[in-house]
Amino acid sequence: MVRKSVILGLFVFFSGCSYSTPPEKKIKTDSVKAKPGFQCSKATSVVEKHICASTELSQLDARMSRFYKDARSRNIPDIKSSQREWIKSRNNCQKANKADIDSCLLFLYKQRVAELAGRLSVVETQTAADTKATVSDAGIRLPANYQDLSQIELLGVLGAGDRCREKTEQHKKRYVQFYNFDNQDQLLALACEIGAYQDHYLTFYLKKNNATYKAYPMSWQLPVFNQKWLLEKNIKIGGKLQIESKNRTLTSLRLYSAFGSCGYQVNYDLSHLTNQNTLESLTPVSLTADNDCENGVLVDDWPVVSL
């Protein structure tokens, strides 16, 4: 009886083994703390302490730091100043309610990582093909709620804070303007210099990519008067902007006097921008202008200037 019991016991033991596998050794990921790009032992600010306390934020900070160092090593324009502006925005998260600080930080970190990745990607495209950035390049991916962001928030997302003199948290039409094209693409104009008849805008072409938009910086050939009317490149466009969405034309009216008796009106054809053409130094297709502010000639009667 004892022998039968032993045999039965061994049978049950080995049968159990046949239906199970040895447990795998698990890596204790919880005990391996993610490290940000700075030393948490030296963290003093509220923001830094929040980053160190969060695995996700620590990982994002480490990734952002790697991208930033890579961007600096490639001498990407304005990278240092844009990083300073971004750090200021990041540190402002401590002004949020305690429960919202992490959400604020997560949003800014994800956008900065995406922005740096986009700028690095454009540099790689330029190096490989020796071409300027076009609509087909990586661009800067915008968040889903980009139309709800203020001017200063959009400048942060686009890494353009150092290129804009006027900065405000207000979301007024004068500071942030979206112009829609009939193909669902958009033009974003951010006011950077405010003054009577003298507003100047940083502009970005927003190309729809599936369910999201990507932003591409634009620059313009603008009229200047130096004994005669000439064109000069500028990253900002001035005056009152108007867009015809169907024809995809942009008109800029800039007045040099309150009476409207001098200035220029210039027209640009934007229809070709969807065909992978460059977005730099866009040249006007027509120009009417008058530099004499004393002759009383108004906009409709300004003479056509040959380009």
PDB file of C-alpha atoms in Angstrom:
ATOM      1  CA  MET A   1       0.000   0.000   0.000  1.00  0.00           C
ATOM      2  CA  VAL A   2       2.860   2.288   0.842  1.00  0.00           C
ATOM      3  CA  ARG A   3       4.560   1.426  -2.463  1.00  0.00           C
ATOM      4  CA  LYS A   4       1.366   2.213  -4.412  1.00  0.00           C
ATOM      5  CA  SER A   5       1.065   5.551  -2.626  1.00  0.00           C
ATOM      6  CA  VAL A   6       4.661   6.492  -3.492  1.00  0.00           C
ATOM      7  CA  ILE A   7       4.175   5.552  -7.152  1.00  0.00           C
ATOM      8  CA  LEU A   8       0.907   7.508  -7.272  1.00  0.00           C
ATOM      9  CA  GLY A   9       2.600  10.492  -5.673  1.00  0.00           C
ATOM     10  CA  LEU A  10       5.456  10.450  -8.179  1.00  0.00           C
ATOM     11  CA  PHE A  11       2.955  10.163 -11.035  1.00  0.00           C
ATOM     12  CA  VAL A  12       1.025  13.189  -9.820  1.00  0.00           C
ATOM     13  CA  PHE A  13       4.261  15.161  -9.358  1.00  0.00           C
ATOM     14  CA  PHE A  14       5.658  14.485 -12.824  1.00  0.00           C
ATOM     15  CA  SER A  15       2.197  14.900 -14.424  1.00  0.00           C
ATOM     16  CA  GLY A  16       1.998  18.357 -12.898  1.00  0.00           C
ATOM     17  CA  CYS A  17       5.403  19.201 -14.319  1.00  0.00           C
ATOM     18  CA  SER A  18       4.348  18.168 -17.794  1.00  0.00           C
ATOM     19  CA  TYR A  19       1.628  20.857 -17.859  1.00  0.00           C
ATOM     20  CA  SER A  20       3.701  23.811 -16.613  1.00  0.00           C
ATOM     21  CA  THR A  21       6.933  25.565 -17.536  1.00  0.00           C
ATOM     22  CA  PRO A  22       9.549  26.946 -15.196  1.00  0.00           C
ATOM     23  CA  PRO A  23       8.819  30.536 -14.250  1.00  0.00           C
ATOM     24  CA  GLU A  24      10.827  33.106 -16.257  1.00  0.00           C
ATOM     25  CA  LYS A  25      13.134  35.458 -14.477  1.00  0.00           C
ATOM     26  CA  LYS A  26      11.444  38.847 -14.517  1.00  0.00           C
ATOM     27  CA  ILE A  27      13.389  42.055 -14.720  1.00  0.00           C
ATOM     28  CA  LYS A  28      12.351  44.358 -11.936  1.00  0.00           C
ATOM     29  CA  THR A  29      11.679  47.384 -14.097  1.00  0.00           C
ATOM     30  CA  ASP A  30      10.136  49.257 -11.175  1.00  0.00           C
ATOM     31  CA  SER A  31      13.444  49.204  -9.374  1.00  0.00           C
ATOM     32  CA  VAL A  32      15.308  50.622 -12.407  1.00  0.00           C
ATOM     33  CA  LYS A  33      14.535  54.314 -12.176  1.00  0.00           C
ATOM     34  CA  ALA A  34      14.529  56.299 -15.431  1.00  0.00           C
ATOM     35  CA  LYS A  35      17.039  59.139 -15.345  1.00  0.00           C
ATOM     36  CA  PRO A  36      16.389  62.573 -16.899  1.00  0.00           C
ATOM     37  CA  GLY A  37      19.046  64.614 -18.643  1.00  0.00           C
ATOM     38  CA  PHE A  38      20.051  66.341 -15.395  1.00  0.00           C
ATOM     39  CA  GLN A  39      21.061  65.087 -11.934  1.00  0.00           C
ATOM     40  CA  CYS A  40      18.041  64.638  -9.703  1.00  0.00           C
ATOM     41  CA  SER A  41      20.284  64.936  -6.653  1.00  0.00           C
ATOM     42  CA  LYS A  42      20.738  68.583  -7.606  1.00  0.00           C
ATOM     43  CA  ALA A  43      17.064  69.265  -8.400  1.00  0.00           C
ATOM     44  CA  THR A  44      15.827  72.331  -6.540  1.00  0.00           C
ATOM     45  CA  SER A  45      12.840  73.711  -8.455  1.00  0.00           C
ATOM     46  CA  VAL A  46       9.278  72.419  -8.329  1.00  0.00           C
ATOM     47  CA  VAL A  47       9.448  71.508 -12.024  1.00  0.00           C
ATOM     48  CA  GLU A  48      12.693  69.545 -11.693  1.00  0.00           C
ATOM     49  CA  LYS A  49      11.345  67.611  -8.702  1.00  0.00           C
ATOM     50  CA  HIS A  50       8.188  66.712 -10.640  1.00  0.00           C
ATOM     51  CA  ILE A  51      10.323  65.443 -13.516  1.00  0.00           C
ATOM     52  CA  CYS A  52      12.460  63.313 -11.217  1.00  0.00           C
ATOM     53  CA  ALA A  53       9.353  61.841  -9.568  1.00  0.00           C
ATOM     54  CA  SER A  54       7.852  60.739 -12.884  1.00  0.00           C
ATOM     55  CA  THR A  55       9.261  57.902 -14.989  1.00  0.00           C
ATOM     56  CA  GLU A  56       7.570  59.211 -18.141  1.00  0.00           C
ATOM     57  CA  LEU A  57       8.800  62.784 -17.664  1.00  0.00           C
ATOM     58  CA  SER A  58      12.316  61.550 -16.866  1.00  0.00           C
ATOM     59  CA  GLN A  59      12.362  59.509 -20.071  1.00  0.00           C
ATOM     60  CA  LEU A  60      11.087  62.466 -22.097  1.00  0.00           C
ATOM     61  CA  ASP A  61      13.674  64.799 -20.574  1.00  0.00           C
ATOM     62  CA  ALA A  62      16.473  62.334 -21.376  1.00  0.00           C
ATOM     63  CA  ARG A  63      15.269  61.992 -24.967  1.00  0.00           C
ATOM     64  CA  MET A  64      14.848  65.737 -25.388  1.00  0.00           C
ATOM     65  CA  SER A  65      18.374  66.297 -24.033  1.00  0.00           C
ATOM     66  CA  ARG A  66      19.835  63.839 -26.551  1.00  0.00           C
ATOM     67  CA  PHE A  67      18.001  65.518 -29.435  1.00  0.00           C
ATOM     68  CA  TYR A  68      19.083  68.973 -28.260  1.00  0.00           C
ATOM     69  CA  LYS A  69      22.749  67.956 -28.024  1.00  0.00           C
ATOM     70  CA  ASP A  70      22.510  66.436 -31.495  1.00  0.00           C
ATOM     71  CA  ALA A  71      20.921  69.619 -32.858  1.00  0.00           C
ATOM     72  CA  ARG A  72      23.676  71.757 -31.313  1.00  0.00           C
ATOM     73  CA  SER A  73      26.384  69.524 -32.775  1.00  0.00           C
ATOM     74  CA  ARG A  74      24.849  70.081 -36.232  1.00  0.00           C
ATOM     75  CA  ASN A  75      24.739  73.861 -35.739  1.00  0.00           C
ATOM     76  CA  ILE A  76      21.017  74.098 -36.423  1.00  0.00           C
ATOM     77  CA  PRO A  77      20.105  77.820 -36.530  1.00  0.00           C
ATOM     78  CA  ASP A  78      18.537  79.395 -33.415  1.00  0.00           C
ATOM     79  CA  ILE A  79      18.674  76.122 -31.490  1.00  0.00           C
ATOM     80  CA  LYS A  80      20.163  77.641 -28.317  1.00  0.00           C
ATOM     81  CA  SER A  81      17.769  80.576 -28.164  1.00  0.00           C
ATOM     82  CA  SER A  82      14.748  78.381 -28.903  1.00  0.00           C
ATOM     83  CA  GLN A  83      15.836  76.042 -26.084  1.00  0.00           C
ATOM     84  CA  ARG A  84      16.043  78.969 -23.670  1.00  0.00           C
ATOM     85  CA  GLU A  85      12.544  80.077 -24.659  1.00  0.00           C
ATOM     86  CA  TRP A  86      11.238  76.532 -24.236  1.00  0.00           C
ATOM     87  CA  ILE A  87      12.811  76.185 -20.755  1.00  0.00           C
ATOM     88  CA  LYS A  88      11.073  79.402 -19.714  1.00  0.00           C
ATOM     89  CA  SER A  89       7.735  77.978 -20.895  1.00  0.00           C
ATOM     90  CA  ARG A  90       8.463  74.667 -19.143  1.00  0.00           C
ATOM     91  CA  ASN A  91       9.307  76.375 -15.858  1.00  0.00           C
ATOM     92  CA  ASN A  92       6.037  78.306 -16.026  1.00  0.00           C
ATOM     93  CA  CYS A  93       4.256  74.973 -15.472  1.00  0.00           C
ATOM     94  CA  GLN A  94       4.927  75.422 -11.753  1.00  0.00           C
ATOM     95  CA  LYS A  95       2.342  78.212 -11.800  1.00  0.00           C
ATOM     96  CA  ALA A  96      -0.370  75.675 -12.662  1.00  0.00           C
ATOM     97  CA  ASN A  97      -2.482  73.925 -10.045  1.00  0.00           C
ATOM     98  CA  LYS A  98      -0.523  71.174  -8.333  1.00  0.00           C
ATOM     99  CA  ALA A  99      -2.640  68.486  -9.997  1.00  0.00           C
ATOM    100  CA  ASP A 100      -2.033  70.002 -13.448  1.00  0.00           C
ATOM    101  CA  ILE A 101       1.752  70.443 -13.315  1.00  0.00           C
ATOM    102  CA  ASP A 102       2.497  66.991 -14.736  1.00  0.00           C
ATOM    103  CA  SER A 103      -0.028  67.453 -17.553  1.00  0.00           C
ATOM    104  CA  CYS A 104       1.539  70.806 -18.428  1.00  0.00           C
ATOM    105  CA  LEU A 105       5.026  69.289 -18.460  1.00  0.00           C
ATOM    106  CA  LEU A 106       3.978  66.252 -20.498  1.00  0.00           C
ATOM    107  CA  PHE A 107       2.424  68.468 -23.159  1.00  0.00           C
ATOM    108  CA  LEU A 108       5.481  70.727 -23.476  1.00  0.00           C
ATOM    109  CA  TYR A 109       7.987  67.870 -23.435  1.00  0.00           C
ATOM    110  CA  LYS A 110       6.172  65.879 -26.109  1.00  0.00           C
ATOM    111  CA  GLN A 111       5.956  68.956 -28.322  1.00  0.00           C
ATOM    112  CA  ARG A 112       9.624  69.857 -27.820  1.00  0.00           C
ATOM    113  CA  VAL A 113      10.749  66.305 -28.587  1.00  0.00           C
ATOM    114  CA  ALA A 114       8.602  66.291 -31.746  1.00  0.00           C
ATOM    115  CA  GLU A 115       9.917  69.711 -32.768  1.00  0.00           C
ATOM    116  CA  LEU A 116      13.580  68.744 -32.305  1.00  0.00           C
ATOM    117  CA  ALA A 117      13.025  65.469 -34.119  1.00  0.00           C
ATOM    118  CA  GLY A 118      11.423  67.377 -36.993  1.00  0.00           C
ATOM    119  CA  ARG A 119      14.283  69.878 -37.255  1.00  0.00           C
ATOM    120  CA  LEU A 120      16.872  67.093 -37.157  1.00  0.00           C
ATOM    121  CA  SER A 121      14.966  65.254 -39.875  1.00  0.00           C
ATOM    122  CA  VAL A 122      14.940  68.353 -42.110  1.00  0.00           C
ATOM    123  CA  VAL A 123      18.710  68.735 -41.619  1.00  0.00           C
ATOM    124  CA  GLU A 124      19.235  65.110 -42.643  1.00  0.00           C
ATOM    125  CA  THR A 125      17.135  65.691 -45.779  1.00  0.00           C
ATOM    126  CA  GLN A 126      19.120  68.805 -46.645  1.00  0.00           C
ATOM    127  CA  THR A 127      22.445  67.022 -46.157  1.00  0.00           C
ATOM    128  CA  ALA A 128      21.431  64.026 -48.233  1.00  0.00           C
ATOM    129  CA  ALA A 129      19.783  65.856 -51.120  1.00  0.00           C
ATOM    130  CA  ASP A 130      21.391  69.315 -50.851  1.00  0.00           C
ATOM    131  CA  THR A 131      17.976  70.933 -51.118  1.00  0.00           C
ATOM    132  CA  LYS A 132      15.954  73.390 -49.087  1.00  0.00           C
ATOM    133  CA  ALA A 133      13.123  72.273 -46.837  1.00  0.00           C
ATOM    134  CA  THR A 134       9.965  71.619 -48.842  1.00  0.00           C
ATOM    135  CA  VAL A 135       6.409  70.590 -48.164  1.00  0.00           C
ATOM    136  CA  SER A 136       7.510  66.959 -48.533  1.00  0.00           C
ATOM    137  CA  ASP A 137      10.030  67.190 -45.650  1.00  0.00           C
ATOM    138  CA  ALA A 138       9.363  66.175 -42.069  1.00  0.00           C
ATOM    139  CA  GLY A 139       7.940  69.479 -40.845  1.00  0.00           C
ATOM    140  CA  ILE A 140       6.824  70.061 -37.267  1.00  0.00           C
ATOM    141  CA  ARG A 141       3.835  68.000 -36.240  1.00  0.00           C
ATOM    142  CA  LEU A 142       1.175  70.108 -34.516  1.00  0.00           C
ATOM    143  CA  PRO A 143      -0.940  68.913 -31.571  1.00  0.00           C
ATOM    144  CA  ALA A 144      -4.598  68.133 -32.187  1.00  0.00           C
ATOM    145  CA  ASN A 145      -5.655  71.295 -30.337  1.00  0.00           C
ATOM    146  CA  TYR A 146      -3.259  73.640 -32.167  1.00  0.00           C
ATOM    147  CA  GLN A 147      -6.050  76.057 -33.107  1.00  0.00           C
ATOM    148  CA  ASP A 148      -6.791  76.601 -29.411  1.00  0.00           C
ATOM    149  CA  LEU A 149      -3.206  77.552 -28.526  1.00  0.00           C
ATOM    150  CA  SER A 150      -2.139  81.109 -27.807  1.00  0.00           C
ATOM    151  CA  GLN A 151       0.536  82.947 -29.740  1.00  0.00           C
ATOM    152  CA  ILE A 152       3.250  82.227 -27.183  1.00  0.00           C
ATOM    153  CA  GLU A 153       2.280  78.547 -26.994  1.00  0.00           C
ATOM    154  CA  LEU A 154       2.432  78.202 -30.784  1.00  0.00           C
ATOM    155  CA  LEU A 155       5.806  79.942 -30.856  1.00  0.00           C
ATOM    156  CA  GLY A 156       7.022  77.349 -28.333  1.00  0.00           C
ATOM    157  CA  VAL A 157       5.692  74.423 -30.354  1.00  0.00           C
ATOM    158  CA  LEU A 158       7.284  75.817 -33.525  1.00  0.00           C
ATOM    159  CA  GLY A 159      10.576  76.730 -31.850  1.00  0.00           C
ATOM    160  CA  ALA A 160      10.239  80.302 -33.091  1.00  0.00           C
ATOM    161  CA  GLY A 161      10.095  82.332 -29.884  1.00  0.00           C
ATOM    162  CA  ASP A 162      13.413  84.033 -30.586  1.00  0.00           C
ATOM    163  CA  ARG A 163      12.133  85.270 -33.953  1.00  0.00           C
ATOM    164  CA  CYS A 164       9.146  87.116 -32.513  1.00  0.00           C
ATOM    165  CA  ARG A 165       9.371  90.438 -30.684  1.00  0.00           C
ATOM    166  CA  GLU A 166       5.744  90.607 -29.545  1.00  0.00           C
ATOM    167  CA  LYS A 167       4.738  87.769 -27.191  1.00  0.00           C
ATOM    168  CA  THR A 168       1.417  87.434 -25.451  1.00  0.00           C
ATOM    169  CA  GLU A 169      -0.682  84.710 -23.842  1.00  0.00           C
ATOM    170  CA  GLN A 170      -3.785  86.296 -25.346  1.00  0.00           C
ATOM    171  CA  HIS A 171      -5.472  84.444 -28.167  1.00  0.00           C
ATOM    172  CA  LYS A 172      -6.696  87.446 -30.102  1.00  0.00           C
ATOM    173  CA  LYS A 173      -7.196  87.427 -33.846  1.00  0.00           C
ATOM    174  CA  ARG A 174      -4.513  90.053 -34.234  1.00  0.00           C
ATOM    175  CA  TYR A 175      -1.902  87.736 -32.722  1.00  0.00           C
ATOM    176  CA  VAL A 176      -2.975  84.379 -34.192  1.00  0.00           C
ATOM    177  CA  GLN A 177      -4.641  84.034 -37.580  1.00  0.00           C
ATOM    178  CA  PHE A 178      -5.494  80.890 -39.540  1.00  0.00           C
ATOM    179  CA  TYR A 179      -6.313  81.091 -43.243  1.00  0.00           C
ATOM    180  CA  ASN A 180      -7.967  78.062 -44.856  1.00  0.00           C
ATOM    181  CA  PHE A 181      -7.339  76.801 -48.388  1.00  0.00           C
ATOM    182  CA  ASP A 182      -9.839  74.778 -50.364  1.00  0.00           C
ATOM    183  CA  ASN A 183      -7.617  71.657 -50.147  1.00  0.00           C
ATOM    184  CA  GLN A 184      -7.744  71.717 -46.296  1.00  0.00           C
ATOM    185  CA  ASP A 185      -4.212  73.108 -45.993  1.00  0.00           C
ATOM    186  CA  GLN A 186      -3.816  76.306 -43.976  1.00  0.00           C
ATOM    187  CA  LEU A 187      -1.587  79.313 -43.520  1.00  0.00           C
ATOM    188  CA  LEU A 188      -0.736  80.334 -39.944  1.00  0.00           C
ATOM    189  CA  ALA A 189       0.237  83.957 -39.286  1.00  0.00           C
ATOM    190  CA  LEU A 190       1.662  84.898 -35.869  1.00  0.00           C
ATOM    191  CA  ALA A 191       1.917  88.645 -35.201  1.00  0.00           C
ATOM    192  CA  CYS A 192       5.407  89.539 -34.008  1.00  0.00           C
ATOM    193  CA  GLU A 193       5.464  93.322 -34.393  1.00  0.00           C
ATOM    194  CA  ILE A 194       2.369  95.349 -33.591  1.00  0.00           C
ATOM    195  CA  GLY A 195       1.838  98.918 -34.751  1.00  0.00           C
ATOM    196  CA  ALA A 196      -0.455 101.146 -36.749  1.00  0.00           C
ATOM    197  CA  TYR A 197      -0.446  99.849 -40.340  1.00  0.00           C
ATOM    198  CA  GLN A 198       2.824  98.053 -39.556  1.00  0.00           C
ATOM    199  CA  ASP A 199       1.915  94.598 -38.185  1.00  0.00           C
ATOM    200  CA  HIS A 200       4.447  91.930 -39.140  1.00  0.00           C
ATOM    201  CA  TYR A 201       3.833  88.176 -39.075  1.00  0.00           C
ATOM    202  CA  LEU A 202       5.809  84.972 -38.938  1.00  0.00           C
ATOM    203  CA  THR A 203       4.060  82.613 -41.329  1.00  0.00           C
ATOM    204  CA  PHE A 204       3.877  78.834 -41.566  1.00  0.00           C
ATOM    205  CA  TYR A 205       2.330  76.635 -44.216  1.00  0.00           C
ATOM    206  CA  LEU A 206       0.217  73.947 -42.507  1.00  0.00           C
ATOM    207  CA  LYS A 207      -0.096  70.842 -44.630  1.00  0.00           C
ATOM    208  CA  LYS A 208      -2.649  68.203 -43.700  1.00  0.00           C
ATOM    209  CA  ASN A 209      -1.095  64.782 -43.226  1.00  0.00           C
ATOM    210  CA  ASN A 210      -3.802  62.175 -42.596  1.00  0.00           C
ATOM    211  CA  ALA A 211      -5.568  63.400 -39.440  1.00  0.00           C
ATOM    212  CA  THR A 212      -2.830  65.806 -38.336  1.00  0.00           C
ATOM    213  CA  TYR A 213      -1.095  68.939 -39.602  1.00  0.00           C
ATOM    214  CA  LYS A 214       2.584  69.659 -40.094  1.00  0.00           C
ATOM    215  CA  ALA A 215       4.017  73.177 -40.103  1.00  0.00           C
ATOM    216  CA  TYR A 216       6.653  74.526 -42.511  1.00  0.00           C
ATOM    217  CA  PRO A 217       8.236  78.001 -42.114  1.00  0.00           C
ATOM    218  CA  MET A 218       7.857  80.479 -44.962  1.00  0.00           C
ATOM    219  CA  SER A 219       9.868  83.487 -46.104  1.00  0.00           C
ATOM    220  CA  TRP A 220       9.021  86.231 -48.576  1.00  0.00           C
ATOM    221  CA  GLN A 221      10.438  88.634 -51.127  1.00  0.00           C
ATOM    222  CA  LEU A 222       9.012  91.959 -49.879  1.00  0.00           C
ATOM    223  CA  PRO A 223       8.953  95.410 -51.549  1.00  0.00           C
ATOM    224  CA  VAL A 224      11.291  98.073 -50.155  1.00  0.00           C
ATOM    225  CA  PHE A 225      11.871 101.534 -51.557  1.00  0.00           C
ATOM    226  CA  ASN A 226      15.453 102.693 -52.053  1.00  0.00           C
ATOM    227  CA  GLN A 227      15.275 105.317 -54.821  1.00  0.00           C
ATOM    228  CA  LYS A 228      13.208 102.687 -56.598  1.00  0.00           C
ATOM    229  CA  TRP A 229      11.122  99.697 -55.587  1.00  0.00           C
ATOM    230  CA  LEU A 230      13.164  96.562 -54.938  1.00  0.00           C
ATOM    231  CA  LEU A 231      12.519  93.120 -53.427  1.00  0.00           C
ATOM    232  CA  GLU A 232      14.308  91.852 -50.336  1.00  0.00           C
ATOM    233  CA  LYS A 233      14.003  88.538 -48.500  1.00  0.00           C
ATOM    234  CA  ASN A 234      12.350  88.590 -45.074  1.00  0.00           C
ATOM    235  CA  ILE A 235      11.116  85.853 -42.741  1.00  0.00           C
ATOM    236  CA  LYS A 236       8.193  88.127 -41.782  1.00  0.00           C
ATOM    237  CA  ILE A 237       5.488  89.590 -43.950  1.00  0.00           C
ATOM    238  CA  GLY A 238       3.976  92.971 -43.079  1.00  0.00           C
ATOM    239  CA  GLY A 239       0.674  94.748 -43.511  1.00  0.00           C
ATOM    240  CA  LYS A 240      -2.926  93.601 -43.669  1.00  0.00           C
ATOM    241  CA  LEU A 241      -3.201  90.055 -45.003  1.00  0.00           C
ATOM    242  CA  GLN A 242      -6.017  88.662 -47.115  1.00  0.00           C
ATOM    243  CA  ILE A 243      -6.260  85.219 -48.690  1.00  0.00           C
ATOM    244  CA  GLU A 244      -8.477  83.926 -51.475  1.00  0.00           C
ATOM    245  CA  SER A 245      -8.893  80.273 -50.519  1.00  0.00           C
ATOM    246  CA  LYS A 246     -10.142  79.072 -53.924  1.00  0.00           C
ATOM    247  CA  ASN A 247      -7.384  80.693 -55.979  1.00  0.00           C
ATOM    248  CA  ARG A 248      -4.850  80.343 -53.154  1.00  0.00           C
ATOM    249  CA  THR A 249      -3.560  83.864 -53.478  1.00  0.00           C
ATOM    250  CA  LEU A 250      -2.301  86.083 -50.674  1.00  0.00           C
ATOM    251  CA  THR A 251      -2.541  89.872 -50.728  1.00  0.00           C
ATOM    252  CA  SER A 252      -0.591  92.071 -48.340  1.00  0.00           C
ATOM    253  CA  LEU A 253      -1.522  95.748 -48.031  1.00  0.00           C
ATOM    254  CA  ARG A 254       0.957  97.861 -46.120  1.00  0.00           C
ATOM    255  CA  LEU A 255       0.256 101.552 -45.515  1.00  0.00           C
ATOM    256  CA  TYR A 256       2.964 104.062 -44.686  1.00  0.00           C
ATOM    257  CA  SER A 257       0.495 106.741 -43.546  1.00  0.00           C
ATOM    258  CA  ALA A 258      -2.842 106.930 -41.747  1.00  0.00           C
ATOM    259  CA  PHE A 259      -4.408 108.523 -44.822  1.00  0.00           C
ATOM    260  CA  GLY A 260      -3.590 105.531 -47.035  1.00  0.00           C
ATOM    261  CA  SER A 261      -1.814 107.691 -49.579  1.00  0.00           C
ATOM    262  CA  CYS A 262       1.432 105.701 -49.697  1.00  0.00           C
ATOM    263  CA  GLY A 263       2.663 102.153 -49.246  1.00  0.00           C
ATOM    264  CA  TYR A 264       2.316  99.007 -51.313  1.00  0.00           C
ATOM    265  CA  GLN A 265      -0.082  96.212 -52.161  1.00  0.00           C
ATOM    266  CA  VAL A 266       1.537  92.948 -53.187  1.00  0.00           C
ATOM    267  CA  ASN A 267       0.078  89.634 -54.384  1.00  0.00           C
ATOM    268  CA  TYR A 268       1.508  86.123 -54.101  1.00  0.00           C
ATOM    269  CA  ASP A 269       0.438  82.911 -55.820  1.00  0.00           C
ATOM    270  CA  LEU A 270       0.373  80.083 -53.252  1.00  0.00           C
ATOM    271  CA  SER A 271      -1.231  77.439 -55.437  1.00  0.00           C
ATOM    272  CA  HIS A 272       2.113  75.776 -56.236  1.00  0.00           C
ATOM    273  CA  LEU A 273       2.966  75.135 -52.576  1.00  0.00           C
ATOM    274  CA  THR A 274       1.145  71.807 -52.623  1.00  0.00           C
ATOM    275  CA  ASN A 275       3.454  70.562 -55.358  1.00  0.00           C
ATOM    276  CA  GLN A 276       6.616  70.189 -53.227  1.00  0.00           C
ATOM    277  CA  ASN A 277       7.988  73.596 -54.167  1.00  0.00           C
ATOM    278  CA  THR A 278      10.172  75.449 -51.735  1.00  0.00           C
ATOM    279  CA  LEU A 279       8.583  77.767 -49.226  1.00  0.00           C
ATOM    280  CA  GLU A 280      11.509  80.181 -49.110  1.00  0.00           C
ATOM    281  CA  SER A 281      11.728  83.582 -50.787  1.00  0.00           C
ATOM    282  CA  LEU A 282       8.232  83.509 -52.252  1.00  0.00           C
ATOM    283  CA  THR A 283       8.175  86.068 -55.063  1.00  0.00           C
ATOM    284  CA  PRO A 284       5.141  88.295 -55.726  1.00  0.00           C
ATOM    285  CA  VAL A 285       3.240  88.020 -58.984  1.00  0.00           C
ATOM    286  CA  SER A 286       2.108  91.657 -58.936  1.00  0.00           C
ATOM    287  CA  LEU A 287       2.811  94.885 -57.077  1.00  0.00           C
ATOM    288  CA  THR A 288       1.187  98.312 -56.912  1.00  0.00           C
ATOM    289  CA  ALA A 289       2.953 100.942 -54.833  1.00  0.00           C
ATOM    290  CA  ASP A 290       3.430 104.646 -54.152  1.00  0.00           C
ATOM    291  CA  ASN A 291       6.229 106.080 -52.041  1.00  0.00           C
ATOM    292  CA  ASP A 292       4.958 109.680 -52.152  1.00  0.00           C
ATOM    293  CA  CYS A 293       2.845 110.255 -49.029  1.00  0.00           C
ATOM    294  CA  GLU A 294       2.044 113.854 -49.996  1.00  0.00           C
ATOM    295  CA  ASN A 295       0.336 113.396 -53.376  1.00  0.00           C
ATOM    296  CA  GLY A 296      -2.993 112.168 -51.972  1.00  0.00           C
ATOM    297  CA  VAL A 297      -3.158 109.145 -54.315  1.00  0.00           C
ATOM    298  CA  LEU A 298      -5.003 106.298 -52.615  1.00  0.00           C
ATOM    299  CA  VAL A 299      -4.588 102.514 -52.882  1.00  0.00           C
ATOM    300  CA  ASP A 300      -6.900 101.897 -55.845  1.00  0.00           C
ATOM    301  CA  ASP A 301      -4.959 104.376 -57.950  1.00  0.00           C
ATOM    302  CA  TRP A 302      -1.405 103.342 -57.063  1.00  0.00           C
ATOM    303  CA  PRO A 303       0.678 102.596 -60.161  1.00  0.00           C
ATOM    304  CA  VAL A 304       1.731  99.074 -61.128  1.00  0.00           C
ATOM    305  CA  VAL A 305       5.422  98.427 -60.423  1.00  0.00           C
ATOM    306  CA  SER A 306       7.376  96.113 -62.710  1.00  0.00           C
ATOM    307  CA  LEU A 307       9.137  93.295 -60.883  1.00  0.00           C
TER     308      LEU A 307
END
